[in-house]
Coordinates of C-alpha atoms and ligand atoms in Angstrom, one line a residue:
M1 CA 18.9 238.7 174.6
K2 CA 18.6 234.9 174.2
I3 CA 18.6 234.4 170.3
A4 CA 18.0 230.7 168.4
I5 CA 17.6 229.7 165.1
Y6 CA 15.2 227.1 163.7
P7 CA 16.5 225.8 160.3
G8 CA 15.0 223.7 158.1
S9 CA 13.3 223.4 154.6
F10 CA 10.1 224.1 155.1
D11 CA 8.5 222.5 151.8
P12 CA 5.7 222.9 153.5
I13 CA 6.1 223.8 157.3
T14 CA 3.8 221.4 158.7
I15 CA 1.6 221.5 162.2
G16 CA 4.7 220.0 163.6
H17 CA 7.4 222.5 162.7
I18 CA 4.6 224.8 164.2
D19 CA 4.5 222.6 167.4
I20 CA 8.2 222.9 167.7
I21 CA 8.2 226.7 166.8
K22 CA 5.7 227.6 169.4
R23 CA 7.6 225.6 172.0
A24 CA 11.0 227.0 171.6
S25 CA 9.9 230.3 171.3
K26 CA 8.7 230.6 175.2
K27 CA 12.3 229.5 176.1
V28 CA 13.9 232.3 174.1
D29 CA 13.6 236.3 173.6
K30 CA 13.9 235.8 170.0
L31 CA 13.5 232.9 167.5
I32 CA 14.3 233.0 164.2
V33 CA 13.0 230.6 161.6
A34 CA 15.2 230.0 158.9
L35 CA 14.4 228.8 155.6
L36 CA 17.6 227.2 154.2
Y37 CA 18.6 225.2 150.8
N38 CA 19.0 221.6 151.4
T39 CA 21.2 220.0 148.5
E40 CA 19.7 216.5 149.3
K41 CA 16.1 218.1 148.6
S42 CA 17.5 219.8 145.4
K43 CA 14.5 220.6 143.3
G44 CA 11.6 221.6 146.1
F45 CA 8.3 221.1 145.6
F46 CA 6.9 225.2 146.4
S47 CA 8.8 228.0 145.6
I48 CA 11.4 229.5 148.0
S49 CA 8.9 232.5 147.9
Q50 CA 5.9 230.5 148.7
R51 CA 7.7 228.6 151.5
L52 CA 8.5 231.8 153.0
S53 CA 4.9 233.6 152.1
M54 CA 3.6 230.3 154.3
L55 CA 6.5 230.8 157.3
N56 CA 5.7 234.4 157.3
L57 CA 1.3 233.6 157.6
A58 CA 2.3 230.6 159.7
T59 CA 4.0 232.5 162.4
N60 CA 2.1 235.7 161.9
E61 CA 0.9 235.7 165.3
L62 CA 3.9 234.9 167.0
D63 CA 5.4 237.7 168.7
N64 CA 9.1 236.8 169.0
V65 CA 9.5 234.8 166.0
I66 CA 11.1 236.1 162.8
V67 CA 10.9 233.9 159.3
T68 CA 14.5 234.6 157.4
S69 CA 15.9 232.8 154.6
S70 CA 19.4 232.2 153.0
N71 CA 21.0 230.3 150.3
G72 CA 24.3 229.8 152.2
L73 CA 25.7 228.0 155.1
L74 CA 23.4 227.9 158.0
V75 CA 26.8 228.7 160.2
D76 CA 27.1 231.9 157.9
L77 CA 23.8 232.9 158.5
M78 CA 24.0 232.5 162.4
K79 CA 26.9 235.0 162.3
T80 CA 25.0 237.2 160.6
V81 CA 21.9 237.2 162.7
G82 CA 24.1 236.7 165.9
T83 CA 23.0 233.6 167.4
N84 CA 25.0 230.2 167.8
I85 CA 21.8 228.0 169.3
I86 CA 20.4 226.0 166.8
I87 CA 17.0 223.9 167.5
K88 CA 16.1 221.4 166.3
G89 CA 12.5 218.5 166.3
V90 CA 13.7 215.2 166.4
R91 CA 10.5 212.6 165.4
N92 CA 12.4 209.5 165.4
I93 CA 15.4 207.1 164.9
K94 CA 16.0 208.2 161.7
D95 CA 15.0 211.8 162.8
F96 CA 18.0 211.6 165.3
E97 CA 21.0 209.9 163.1
Y98 CA 20.4 212.7 160.5
E99 CA 20.4 215.8 162.9
K100 CA 23.3 214.1 165.1
D101 CA 25.7 214.9 162.5
M102 CA 24.1 217.9 161.2
A103 CA 24.6 219.4 164.9
L104 CA 28.6 217.7 164.9
I105 CA 29.8 219.5 161.1
N106 CA 27.9 222.7 162.6
N107 CA 29.6 222.5 165.8
N108 CA 33.0 221.5 164.2
L109 CA 32.5 224.7 161.4
D110 CA 32.6 226.7 164.7
T111 CA 33.2 225.6 168.1
N112 CA 30.3 228.2 169.4
I113 CA 27.6 226.6 167.9
E114 CA 25.2 224.7 169.8
T115 CA 22.3 222.5 168.8
F116 CA 19.4 222.1 171.3
F117 CA 16.8 219.0 170.3
L118 CA 13.0 219.0 171.1
F119 CA 11.0 215.5 170.8
A120 CA 8.7 215.6 168.5
S121 CA 4.8 215.9 170.6
P122 CA 4.0 212.2 169.6
K123 CA 0.4 213.9 168.2
Y124 CA 2.5 215.2 165.1
S125 CA 5.5 212.8 165.0
F126 CA 4.1 211.0 162.3
I127 CA 4.0 214.4 160.0
S128 CA 6.0 215.1 157.1
S129 CA 6.5 217.8 154.8
T130 CA 6.9 214.7 152.4
F131 CA 3.7 213.3 153.2
V132 CA 1.7 216.8 152.5
R133 CA 3.8 217.4 149.2
E134 CA 2.7 213.4 148.2
L135 CA -1.1 214.1 149.3
L136 CA -1.0 217.4 147.4
Y137 CA 0.5 215.3 144.3
F138 CA -2.4 212.9 144.6
N139 CA -5.0 215.7 145.7
K140 CA -5.4 214.9 148.6
D141 CA -7.1 217.0 151.3
I142 CA -3.7 218.4 153.7
D143 CA -6.0 220.4 156.2
N144 CA -5.0 218.0 159.3
Y145 CA -1.2 218.5 158.5
V146 CA -0.4 221.9 157.8
P147 CA -1.0 225.3 159.9
S148 CA -5.0 226.6 158.9
E149 CA -3.4 230.0 158.0
I150 CA -2.0 228.5 154.7
V151 CA -4.7 225.7 153.4
S152 CA -6.0 228.7 151.2
F153 CA -2.8 229.9 150.5
I154 CA -1.5 226.0 149.2
K155 CA -4.9 225.4 147.3
K156 CA -4.7 228.6 145.6
A157 CA -0.7 227.5 145.0
R158 CA -1.7 224.3 143.8
Ligands
LIG201 O1 14.4 220.7 156.9 P1 15.4 220.0 156.7 O2 15.1 219.7 155.0 O3 15.8 218.7 157.6 O4 16.5 221.3 156.8 C1 17.8 220.6 156.4 C2 18.6 222.4 156.6 C3 18.1 223.1 155.3 C4 18.8 223.1 157.7 C5 20.3 221.6 156.0 O5 19.9 221.4 154.9 C6 20.9 223.2 156.0 O6 21.5 223.9 157.3 N1 21.0 223.8 155.2 C7 22.1 225.1 154.7 C8 23.4 224.3 154.3 C9 24.6 223.9 155.6 O7 24.9 225.5 156.6 N2 24.3 222.8 155.6 C10 25.7 222.2 156.7 C11 26.7 222.3 156.8 S1 27.2 221.6 155.3

């Protein structure tokens, strides 16, 4: 069984993330969407449990996608769930620089691990969780940037 993991901080999940999840899930038997801790984004806008709820709502219809979370290292979670394939999306040069180093450190920590990159679809390549958080901060609509399944959850949560 081909299993891959799609890690992120998903604060919150966007339609760009969902696009990558849908495309990647077609190439594997099982895709694990993993909510992990990014120390560079320490505080977080939504709580871990809110983010998990949104991930579950947004991926509910995707049969071979499961959601999990960990407060440890990605490589350790990967041993637990039995995969050595990481999927990441790349929108631009900034993502590329960051993700290249992430891929290298993860491979350094466990040489069995490989990271496979999917380029973001052009129509989603400017969308980020950061912009969604900023729009929410200024009480603006986020409906066009997050999966429809989580719009009402976000409105209730804020
Ligand atoms: O969506 P993000 O914020 O770009 O995702 C980054 C994330 C959470 C996948 C990354 O920070 C991560 O893997 N965190 C877990 C700790 C870890 O394994 N770090 C890499 C090796 S030091």
